[in-house]
PDB file of C-alpha atoms in Angstrom:
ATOM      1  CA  UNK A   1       0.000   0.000   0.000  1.00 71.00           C
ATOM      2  CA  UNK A   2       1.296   3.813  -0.730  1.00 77.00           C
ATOM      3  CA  UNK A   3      -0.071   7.368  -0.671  1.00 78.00           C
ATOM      4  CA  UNK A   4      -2.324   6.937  -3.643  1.00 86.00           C
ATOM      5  CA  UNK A   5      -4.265   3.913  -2.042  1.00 86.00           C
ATOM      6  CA  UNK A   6      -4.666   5.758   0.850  1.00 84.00           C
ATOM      7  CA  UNK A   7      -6.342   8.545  -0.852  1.00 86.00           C
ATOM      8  CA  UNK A   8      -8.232   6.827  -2.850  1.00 90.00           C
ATOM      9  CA  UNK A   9      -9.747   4.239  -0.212  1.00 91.00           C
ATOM     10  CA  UNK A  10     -10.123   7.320   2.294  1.00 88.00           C
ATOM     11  CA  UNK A  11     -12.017   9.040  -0.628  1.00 90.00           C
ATOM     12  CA  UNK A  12     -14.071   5.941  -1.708  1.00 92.00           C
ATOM     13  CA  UNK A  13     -15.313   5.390   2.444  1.00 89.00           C
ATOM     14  CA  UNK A  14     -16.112   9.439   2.716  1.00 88.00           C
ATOM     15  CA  UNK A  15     -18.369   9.398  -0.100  1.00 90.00           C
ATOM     16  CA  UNK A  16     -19.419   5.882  -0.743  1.00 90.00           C
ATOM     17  CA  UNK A  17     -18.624   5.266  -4.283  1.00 92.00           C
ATOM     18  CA  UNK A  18     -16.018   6.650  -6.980  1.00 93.00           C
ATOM     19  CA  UNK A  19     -16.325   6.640 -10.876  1.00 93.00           C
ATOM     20  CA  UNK A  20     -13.935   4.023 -12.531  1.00 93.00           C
ATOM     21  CA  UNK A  21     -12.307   7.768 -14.363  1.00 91.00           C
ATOM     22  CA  UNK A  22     -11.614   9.551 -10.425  1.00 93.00           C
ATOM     23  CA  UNK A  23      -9.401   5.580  -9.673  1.00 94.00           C
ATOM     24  CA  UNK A  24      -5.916   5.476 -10.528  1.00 93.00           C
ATOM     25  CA  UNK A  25      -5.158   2.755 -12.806  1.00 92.00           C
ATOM     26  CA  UNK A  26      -2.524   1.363 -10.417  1.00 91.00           C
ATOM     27  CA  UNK A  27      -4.941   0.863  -7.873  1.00 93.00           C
ATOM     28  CA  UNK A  28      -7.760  -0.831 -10.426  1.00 92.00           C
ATOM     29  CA  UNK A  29      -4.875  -3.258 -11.243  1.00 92.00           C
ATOM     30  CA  UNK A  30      -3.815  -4.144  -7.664  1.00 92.00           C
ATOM     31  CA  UNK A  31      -4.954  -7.459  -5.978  1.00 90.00           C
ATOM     32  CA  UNK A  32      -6.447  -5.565  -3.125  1.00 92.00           C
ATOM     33  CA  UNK A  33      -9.293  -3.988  -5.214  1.00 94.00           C
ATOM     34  CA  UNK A  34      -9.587  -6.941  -7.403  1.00 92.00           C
ATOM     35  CA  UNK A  35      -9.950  -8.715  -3.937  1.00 92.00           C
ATOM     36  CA  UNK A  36     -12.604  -6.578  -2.693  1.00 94.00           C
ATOM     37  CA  UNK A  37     -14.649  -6.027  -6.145  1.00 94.00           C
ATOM     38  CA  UNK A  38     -14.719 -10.201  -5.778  1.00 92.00           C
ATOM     39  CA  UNK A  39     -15.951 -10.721  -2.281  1.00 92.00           C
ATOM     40  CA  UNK A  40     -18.489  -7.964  -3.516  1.00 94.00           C
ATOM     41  CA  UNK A  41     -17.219  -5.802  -0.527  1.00 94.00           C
ATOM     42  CA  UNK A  42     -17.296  -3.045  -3.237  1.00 95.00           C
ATOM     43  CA  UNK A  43     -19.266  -3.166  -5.725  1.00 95.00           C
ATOM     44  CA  UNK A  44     -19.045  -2.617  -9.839  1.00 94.00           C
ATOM     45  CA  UNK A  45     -22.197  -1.000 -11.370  1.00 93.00           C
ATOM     46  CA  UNK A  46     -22.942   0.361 -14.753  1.00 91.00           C
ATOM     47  CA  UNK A  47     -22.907   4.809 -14.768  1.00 88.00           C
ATOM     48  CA  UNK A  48     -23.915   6.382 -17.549  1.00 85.00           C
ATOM     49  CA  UNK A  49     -21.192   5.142 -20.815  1.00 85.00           C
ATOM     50  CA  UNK A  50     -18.447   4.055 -17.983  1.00 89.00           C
ATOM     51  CA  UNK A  51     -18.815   2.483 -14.459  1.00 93.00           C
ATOM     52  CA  UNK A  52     -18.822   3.020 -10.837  1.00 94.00           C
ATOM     53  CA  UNK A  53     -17.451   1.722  -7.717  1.00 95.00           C
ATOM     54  CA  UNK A  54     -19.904   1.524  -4.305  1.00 95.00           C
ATOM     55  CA  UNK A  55     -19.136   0.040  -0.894  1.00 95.00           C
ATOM     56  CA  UNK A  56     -21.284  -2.925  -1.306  1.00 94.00           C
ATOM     57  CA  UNK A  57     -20.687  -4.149   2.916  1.00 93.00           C
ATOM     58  CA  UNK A  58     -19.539  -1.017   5.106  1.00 92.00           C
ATOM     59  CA  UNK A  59     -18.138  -3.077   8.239  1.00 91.00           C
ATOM     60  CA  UNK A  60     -16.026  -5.658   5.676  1.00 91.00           C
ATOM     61  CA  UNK A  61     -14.919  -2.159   4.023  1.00 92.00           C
ATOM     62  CA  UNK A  62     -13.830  -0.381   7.560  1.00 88.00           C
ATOM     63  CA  UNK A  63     -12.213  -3.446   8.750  1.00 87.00           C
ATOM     64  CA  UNK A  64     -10.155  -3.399   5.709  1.00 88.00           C
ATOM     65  CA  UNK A  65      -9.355   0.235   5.401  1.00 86.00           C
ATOM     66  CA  UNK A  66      -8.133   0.015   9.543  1.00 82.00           C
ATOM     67  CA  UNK A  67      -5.861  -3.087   8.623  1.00 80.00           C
ATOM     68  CA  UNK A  68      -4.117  -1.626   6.183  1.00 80.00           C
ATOM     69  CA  UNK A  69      -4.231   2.442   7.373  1.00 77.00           C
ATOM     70  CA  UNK A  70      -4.143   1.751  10.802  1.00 63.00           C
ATOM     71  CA  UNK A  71      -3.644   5.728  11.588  1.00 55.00           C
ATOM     72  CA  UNK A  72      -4.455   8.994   9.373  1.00 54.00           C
ATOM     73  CA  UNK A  73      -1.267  10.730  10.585  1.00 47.00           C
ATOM     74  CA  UNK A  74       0.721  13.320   9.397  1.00 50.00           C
ATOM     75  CA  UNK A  75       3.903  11.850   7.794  1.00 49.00           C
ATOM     76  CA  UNK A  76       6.883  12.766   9.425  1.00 50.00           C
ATOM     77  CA  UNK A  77       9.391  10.356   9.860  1.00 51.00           C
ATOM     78  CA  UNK A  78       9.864   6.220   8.908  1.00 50.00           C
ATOM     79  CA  UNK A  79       8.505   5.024  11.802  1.00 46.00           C
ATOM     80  CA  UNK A  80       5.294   7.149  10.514  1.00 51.00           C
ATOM     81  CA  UNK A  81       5.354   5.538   7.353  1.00 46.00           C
ATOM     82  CA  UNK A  82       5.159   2.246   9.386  1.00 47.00           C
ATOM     83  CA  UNK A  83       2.561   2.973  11.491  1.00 47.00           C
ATOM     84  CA  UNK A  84       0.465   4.778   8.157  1.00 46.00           C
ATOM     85  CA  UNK A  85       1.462   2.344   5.188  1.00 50.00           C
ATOM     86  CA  UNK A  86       3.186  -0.871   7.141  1.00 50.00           C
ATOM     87  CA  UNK A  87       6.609   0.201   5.157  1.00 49.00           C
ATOM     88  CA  UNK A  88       8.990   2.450   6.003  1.00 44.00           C
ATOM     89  CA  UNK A  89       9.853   4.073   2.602  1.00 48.00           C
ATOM     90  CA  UNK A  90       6.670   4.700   0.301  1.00 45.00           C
ATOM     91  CA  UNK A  91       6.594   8.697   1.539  1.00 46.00           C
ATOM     92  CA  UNK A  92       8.931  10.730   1.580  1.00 49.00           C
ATOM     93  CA  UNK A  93      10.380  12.106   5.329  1.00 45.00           C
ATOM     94  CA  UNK A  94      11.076  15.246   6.854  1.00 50.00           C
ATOM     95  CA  UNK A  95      14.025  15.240   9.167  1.00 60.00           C
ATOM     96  CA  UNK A  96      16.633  17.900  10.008  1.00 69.00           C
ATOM     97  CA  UNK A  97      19.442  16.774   7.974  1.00 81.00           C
ATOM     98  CA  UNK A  98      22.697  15.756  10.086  1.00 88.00           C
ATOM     99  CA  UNK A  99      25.717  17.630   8.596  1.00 93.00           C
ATOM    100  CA  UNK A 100      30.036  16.651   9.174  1.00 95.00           C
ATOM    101  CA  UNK A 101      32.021  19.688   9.801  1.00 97.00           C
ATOM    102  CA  UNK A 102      35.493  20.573  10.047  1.00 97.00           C
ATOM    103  CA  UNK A 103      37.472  23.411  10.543  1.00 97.00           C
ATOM    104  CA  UNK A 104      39.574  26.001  12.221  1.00 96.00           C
ATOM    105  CA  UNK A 105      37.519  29.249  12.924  1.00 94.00           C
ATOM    106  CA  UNK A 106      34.078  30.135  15.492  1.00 96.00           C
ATOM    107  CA  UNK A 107      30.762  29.585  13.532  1.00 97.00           C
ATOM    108  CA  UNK A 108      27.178  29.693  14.683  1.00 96.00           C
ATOM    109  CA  UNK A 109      25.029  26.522  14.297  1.00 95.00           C
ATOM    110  CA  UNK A 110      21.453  26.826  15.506  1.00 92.00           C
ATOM    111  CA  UNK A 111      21.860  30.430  16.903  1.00 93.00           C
ATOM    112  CA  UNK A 112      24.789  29.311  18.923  1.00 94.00           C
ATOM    113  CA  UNK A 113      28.775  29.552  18.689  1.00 96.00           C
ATOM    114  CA  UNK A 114      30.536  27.065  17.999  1.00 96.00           C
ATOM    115  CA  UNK A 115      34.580  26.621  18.230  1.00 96.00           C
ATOM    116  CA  UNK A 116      34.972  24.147  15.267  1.00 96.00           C
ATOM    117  CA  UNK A 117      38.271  24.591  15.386  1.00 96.00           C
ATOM    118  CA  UNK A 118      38.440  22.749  18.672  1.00 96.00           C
ATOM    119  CA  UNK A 119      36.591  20.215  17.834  1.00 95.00           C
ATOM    120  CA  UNK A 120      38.622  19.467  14.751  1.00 95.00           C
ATOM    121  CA  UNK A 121      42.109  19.721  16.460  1.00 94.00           C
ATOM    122  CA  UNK A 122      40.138  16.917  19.344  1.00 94.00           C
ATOM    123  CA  UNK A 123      38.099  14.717  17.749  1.00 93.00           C
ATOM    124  CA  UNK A 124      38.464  15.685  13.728  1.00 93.00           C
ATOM    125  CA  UNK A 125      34.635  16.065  12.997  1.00 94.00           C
ATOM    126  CA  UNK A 126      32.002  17.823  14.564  1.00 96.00           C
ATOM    127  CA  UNK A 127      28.566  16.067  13.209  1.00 94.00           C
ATOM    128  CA  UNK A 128      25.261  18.008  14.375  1.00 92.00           C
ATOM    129  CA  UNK A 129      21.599  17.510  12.954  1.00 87.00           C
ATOM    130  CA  UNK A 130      21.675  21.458  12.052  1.00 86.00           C
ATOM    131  CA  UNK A 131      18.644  23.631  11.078  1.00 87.00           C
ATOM    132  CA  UNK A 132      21.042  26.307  10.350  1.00 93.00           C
ATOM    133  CA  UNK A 133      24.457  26.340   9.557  1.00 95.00           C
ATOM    134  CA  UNK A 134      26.362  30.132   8.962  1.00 97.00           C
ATOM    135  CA  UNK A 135      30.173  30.405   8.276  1.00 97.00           C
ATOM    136  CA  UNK A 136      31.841  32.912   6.365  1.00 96.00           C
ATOM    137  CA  UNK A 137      33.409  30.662   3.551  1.00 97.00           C
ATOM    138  CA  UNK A 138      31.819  26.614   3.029  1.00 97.00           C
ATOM    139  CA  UNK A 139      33.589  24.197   1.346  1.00 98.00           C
ATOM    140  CA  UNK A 140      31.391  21.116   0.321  1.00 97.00           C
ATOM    141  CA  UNK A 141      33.087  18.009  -0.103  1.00 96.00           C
ATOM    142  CA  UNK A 142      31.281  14.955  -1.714  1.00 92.00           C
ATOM    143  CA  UNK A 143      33.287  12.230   0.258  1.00 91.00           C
ATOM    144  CA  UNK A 144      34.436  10.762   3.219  1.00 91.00           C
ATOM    145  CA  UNK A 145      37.353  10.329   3.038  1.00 89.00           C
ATOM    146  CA  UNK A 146      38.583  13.496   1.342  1.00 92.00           C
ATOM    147  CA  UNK A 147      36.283  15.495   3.668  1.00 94.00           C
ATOM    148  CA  UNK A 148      38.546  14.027   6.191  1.00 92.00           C
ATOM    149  CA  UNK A 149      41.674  15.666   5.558  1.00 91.00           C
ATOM    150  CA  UNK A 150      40.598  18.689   2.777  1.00 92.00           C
ATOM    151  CA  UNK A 151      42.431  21.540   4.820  1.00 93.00           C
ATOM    152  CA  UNK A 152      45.814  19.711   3.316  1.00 91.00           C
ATOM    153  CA  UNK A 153      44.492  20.417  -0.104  1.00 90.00           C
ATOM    154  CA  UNK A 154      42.334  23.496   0.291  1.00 93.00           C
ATOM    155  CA  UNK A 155      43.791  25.430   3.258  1.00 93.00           C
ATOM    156  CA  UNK A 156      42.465  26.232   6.818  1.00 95.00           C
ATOM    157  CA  UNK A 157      40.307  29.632   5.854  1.00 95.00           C
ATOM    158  CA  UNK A 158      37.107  27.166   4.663  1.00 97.00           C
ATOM    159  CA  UNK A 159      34.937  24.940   6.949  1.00 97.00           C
ATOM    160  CA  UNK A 160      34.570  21.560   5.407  1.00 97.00           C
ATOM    161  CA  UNK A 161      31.031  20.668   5.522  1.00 97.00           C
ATOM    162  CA  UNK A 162      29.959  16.895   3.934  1.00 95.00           C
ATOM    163  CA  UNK A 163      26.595  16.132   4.588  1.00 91.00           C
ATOM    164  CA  UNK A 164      25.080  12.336   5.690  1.00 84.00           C
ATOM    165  CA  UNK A 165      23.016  10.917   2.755  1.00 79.00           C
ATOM    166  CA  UNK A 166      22.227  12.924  -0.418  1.00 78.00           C
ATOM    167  CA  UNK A 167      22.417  16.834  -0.643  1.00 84.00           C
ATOM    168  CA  UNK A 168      19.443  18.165  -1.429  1.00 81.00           C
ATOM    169  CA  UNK A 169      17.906  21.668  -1.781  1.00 82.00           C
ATOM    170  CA  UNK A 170      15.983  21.501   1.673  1.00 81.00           C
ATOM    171  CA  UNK A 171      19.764  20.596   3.483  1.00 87.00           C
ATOM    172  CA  UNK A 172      21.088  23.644   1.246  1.00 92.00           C
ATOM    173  CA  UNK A 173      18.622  25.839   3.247  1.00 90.00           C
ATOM    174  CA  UNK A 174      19.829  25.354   6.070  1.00 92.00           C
ATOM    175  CA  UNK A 175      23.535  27.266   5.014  1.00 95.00           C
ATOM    176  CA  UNK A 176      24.400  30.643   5.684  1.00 96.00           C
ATOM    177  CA  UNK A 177      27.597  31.455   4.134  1.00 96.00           C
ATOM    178  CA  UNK A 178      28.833  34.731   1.629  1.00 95.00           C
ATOM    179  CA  UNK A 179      31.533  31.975   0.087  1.00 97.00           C
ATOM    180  CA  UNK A 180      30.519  28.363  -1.601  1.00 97.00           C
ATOM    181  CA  UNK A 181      33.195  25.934  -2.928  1.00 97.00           C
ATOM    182  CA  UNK A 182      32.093  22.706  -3.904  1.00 97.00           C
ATOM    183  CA  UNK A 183      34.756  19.734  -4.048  1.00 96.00           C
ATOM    184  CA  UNK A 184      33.099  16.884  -6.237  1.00 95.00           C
ATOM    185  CA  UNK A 185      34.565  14.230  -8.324  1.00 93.00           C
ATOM    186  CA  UNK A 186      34.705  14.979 -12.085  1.00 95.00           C
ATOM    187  CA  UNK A 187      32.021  12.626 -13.487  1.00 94.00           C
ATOM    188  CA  UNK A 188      28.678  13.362 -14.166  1.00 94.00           C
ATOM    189  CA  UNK A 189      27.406  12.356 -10.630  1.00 92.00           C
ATOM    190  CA  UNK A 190      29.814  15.333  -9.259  1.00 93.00           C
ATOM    191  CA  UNK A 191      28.307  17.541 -11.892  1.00 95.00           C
ATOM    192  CA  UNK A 192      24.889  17.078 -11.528  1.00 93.00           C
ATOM    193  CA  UNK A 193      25.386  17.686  -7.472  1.00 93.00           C
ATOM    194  CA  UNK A 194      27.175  20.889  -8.071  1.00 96.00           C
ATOM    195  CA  UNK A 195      24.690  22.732 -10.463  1.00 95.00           C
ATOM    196  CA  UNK A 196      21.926  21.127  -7.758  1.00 93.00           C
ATOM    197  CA  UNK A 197      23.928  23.094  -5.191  1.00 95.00           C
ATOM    198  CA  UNK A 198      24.291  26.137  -7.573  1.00 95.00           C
ATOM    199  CA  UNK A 199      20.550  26.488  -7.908  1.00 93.00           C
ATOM    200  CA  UNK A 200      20.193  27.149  -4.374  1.00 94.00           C
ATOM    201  CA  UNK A 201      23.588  29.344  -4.367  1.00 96.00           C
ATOM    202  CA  UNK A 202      24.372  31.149  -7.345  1.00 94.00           C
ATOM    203  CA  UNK A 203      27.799  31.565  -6.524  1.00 96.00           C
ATOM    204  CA  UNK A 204      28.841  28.825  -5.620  1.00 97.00           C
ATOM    205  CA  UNK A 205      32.287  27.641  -7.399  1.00 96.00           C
ATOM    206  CA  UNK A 206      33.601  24.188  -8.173  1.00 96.00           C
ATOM    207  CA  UNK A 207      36.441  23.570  -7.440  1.00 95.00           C
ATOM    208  CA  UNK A 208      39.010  22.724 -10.487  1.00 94.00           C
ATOM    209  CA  UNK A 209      42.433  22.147  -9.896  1.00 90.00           C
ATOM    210  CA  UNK A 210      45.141  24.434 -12.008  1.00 89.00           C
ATOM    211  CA  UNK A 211      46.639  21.375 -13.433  1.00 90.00           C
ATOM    212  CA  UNK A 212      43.351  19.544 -13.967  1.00 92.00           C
ATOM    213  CA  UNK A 213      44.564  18.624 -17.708  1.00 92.00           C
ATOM    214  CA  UNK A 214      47.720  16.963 -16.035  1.00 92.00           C
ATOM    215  CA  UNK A 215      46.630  15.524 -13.183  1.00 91.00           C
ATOM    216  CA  UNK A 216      43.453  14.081 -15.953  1.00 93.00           C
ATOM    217  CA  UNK A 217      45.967  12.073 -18.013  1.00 91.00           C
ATOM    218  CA  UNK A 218      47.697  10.685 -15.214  1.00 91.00           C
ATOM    219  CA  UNK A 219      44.810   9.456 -13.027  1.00 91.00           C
ATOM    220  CA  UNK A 220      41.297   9.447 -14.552  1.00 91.00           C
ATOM    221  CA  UNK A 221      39.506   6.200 -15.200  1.00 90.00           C
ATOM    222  CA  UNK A 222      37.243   4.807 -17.805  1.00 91.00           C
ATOM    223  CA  UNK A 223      33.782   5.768 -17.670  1.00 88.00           C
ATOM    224  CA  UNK A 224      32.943   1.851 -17.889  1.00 83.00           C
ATOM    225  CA  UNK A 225      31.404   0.618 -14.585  1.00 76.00           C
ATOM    226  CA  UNK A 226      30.733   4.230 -13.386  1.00 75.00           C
ATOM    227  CA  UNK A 227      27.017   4.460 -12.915  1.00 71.00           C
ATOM    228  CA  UNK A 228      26.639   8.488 -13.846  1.00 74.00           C
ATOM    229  CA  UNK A 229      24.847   9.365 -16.679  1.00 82.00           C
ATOM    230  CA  UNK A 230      24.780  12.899 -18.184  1.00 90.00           C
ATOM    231  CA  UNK A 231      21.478  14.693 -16.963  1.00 91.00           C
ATOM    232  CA  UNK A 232      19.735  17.515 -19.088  1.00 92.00           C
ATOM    233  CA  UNK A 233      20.927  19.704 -16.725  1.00 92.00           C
ATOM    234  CA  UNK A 234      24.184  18.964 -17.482  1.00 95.00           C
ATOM    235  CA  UNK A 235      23.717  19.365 -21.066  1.00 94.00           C
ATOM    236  CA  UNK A 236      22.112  22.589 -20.745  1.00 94.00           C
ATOM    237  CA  UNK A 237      24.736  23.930 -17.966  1.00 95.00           C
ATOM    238  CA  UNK A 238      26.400  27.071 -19.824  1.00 93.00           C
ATOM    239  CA  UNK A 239      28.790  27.394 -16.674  1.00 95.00           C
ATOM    240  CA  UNK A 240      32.126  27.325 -18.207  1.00 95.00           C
ATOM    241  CA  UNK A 241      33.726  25.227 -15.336  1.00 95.00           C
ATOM    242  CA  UNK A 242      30.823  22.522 -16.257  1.00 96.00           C
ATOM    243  CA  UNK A 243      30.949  22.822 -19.585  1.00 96.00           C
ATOM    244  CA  UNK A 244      35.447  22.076 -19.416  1.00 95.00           C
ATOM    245  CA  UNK A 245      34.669  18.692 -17.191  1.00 96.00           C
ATOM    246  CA  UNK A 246      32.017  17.864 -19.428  1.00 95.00           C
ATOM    247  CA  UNK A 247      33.827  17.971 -22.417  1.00 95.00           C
ATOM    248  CA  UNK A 248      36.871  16.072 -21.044  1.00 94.00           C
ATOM    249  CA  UNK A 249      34.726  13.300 -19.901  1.00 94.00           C
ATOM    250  CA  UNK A 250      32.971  12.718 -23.232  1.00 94.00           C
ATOM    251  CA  UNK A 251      35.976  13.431 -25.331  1.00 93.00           C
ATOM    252  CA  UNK A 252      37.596  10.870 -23.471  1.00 94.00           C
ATOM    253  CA  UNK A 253      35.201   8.417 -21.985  1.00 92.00           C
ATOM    254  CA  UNK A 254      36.770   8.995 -18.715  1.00 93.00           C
ATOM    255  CA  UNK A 255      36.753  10.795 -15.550  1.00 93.00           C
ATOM    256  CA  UNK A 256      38.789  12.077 -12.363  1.00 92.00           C
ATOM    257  CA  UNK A 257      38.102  11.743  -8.717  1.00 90.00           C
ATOM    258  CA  UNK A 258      38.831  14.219  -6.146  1.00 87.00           C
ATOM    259  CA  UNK A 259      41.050  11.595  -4.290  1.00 80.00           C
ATOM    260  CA  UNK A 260      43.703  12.724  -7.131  1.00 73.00           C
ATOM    261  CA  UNK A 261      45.413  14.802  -4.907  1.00 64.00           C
ATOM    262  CA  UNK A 262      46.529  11.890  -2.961  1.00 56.00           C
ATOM    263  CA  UNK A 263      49.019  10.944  -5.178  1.00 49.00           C
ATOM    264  CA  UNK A 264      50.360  14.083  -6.803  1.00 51.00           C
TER     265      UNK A 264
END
């Protein structure tokens, strides 16, 4: 069961019967309502050129509709979905997003300061599940294990921010910054999560390095086994640093991750 056979059975108990038209074909099809149309527990009658759908036997109907929608409750979290739909992932969440940070300067998370640089010299993350986020320069780093040691690359003057889970535009609103790098791999995947980032912050930079040409024919890898495709975002991208990583990786059939600097 998802959020279109709830709505559909809540609609079909408030008023008693639905045209065939106002039923999405995906529930029609489903062996639920092919179960209940058989046991006559709702009930398939001729309406004008088309048909209609009445509850035939009200209890069967309400016993159903509690077994399977135990609670009409607002959906906030998995355990929700659970209690709502008996599976935790057919709606979409909303939860605070939990954020990594590192760095070496004060910055205000929540309202409050926050000595990052404290932190980082201790423990070498700080991880909070932030509504708001404000630092004077952001860098962005799409993994781990880069994340982990990006000052050595990119300086002390940024705070390193990599995010649990996919960055979306509802985590992006929870920055504050005058000063956006984003560190990605050079494939389409990076790509596509730096102009996602860049619609939220126009500018926002991504980080290229000045030898990107050299460190490219020394280190990138074939494209083959690398699950990124080109998005039409992509394609349509007139940024010039997009358009230069673009055009390497389909000239070549290859790409670059970040973890070049490792070995150069």
């Amino acid at each position: 069961m998802n959020l279109t056979d709830f709505r559909t059975y809540k609609k079909l108990k408030e008023d008693s019967f639905l045209t065939e038209k106002a039923i999405p074909k995906t529930v029609l099809s489903s062996p639920h309502f092919k179960g209940l149309v058989s046991s006559l527990i709702i009930e398939k009658t001729r309406s004008g050129r088309g048909f209609r759908y009445k509850i035939n036997k009200p209890n069967e109907f309400d016993n159903f509709f509690t077994a399977y929608f135990p609670e009409d409750i607002e959906i906030k979290d998995k355990s929700d979905n659970v209690r709502k739909f008996r599976n935790s992932k057919i709606q979409k969440t909303v939860s605070t997003p939990i954020f990594m940070l590192r760095g070496f300067e004060t910055i205000r998370i929540n309202g409050n300061e926050l000595n990052l640089e404290d932190y980082t010299s201790k423990f070498q993350i700080f991880a909070c599940n932030a509504e708001r986020i404000e630092a004077k320069h952001i860098c962005i780093v799409e993994n781990l294990d880069t994340f982990l040691v990006a000052e050595k690359l990119l300086g002390k003057s940024f705070v390193f921010l990599h995010k649990y889970g996919r960055i979306g535009k509802e985590s992006l609103n929870c920055l504050s910054t005058k000063h956006l790098l984003v560190f990605v791999d050079y494939d389409f995947n990076g790509l596509e999560e730096f102009l996602r980032i860049k619609e939220v912050f126009d500018f926002a930079q991504l980080h290229i390095p000045e030898n990107y040409n050299e460190l490219f024919n020394k280190y990138s890898q074939s494209l083959k086994g690398n699950k990124s495709e080109m998005t039409n975002r992509i394609k349509q991208s007139r940024d010039i640093n997009v358009i230069r990583i673009r055009e390497s990786i389909i000239r070549n059939n290859r790409f670059l991750e970040q973890q070049y600097w490792k070995y150069d």
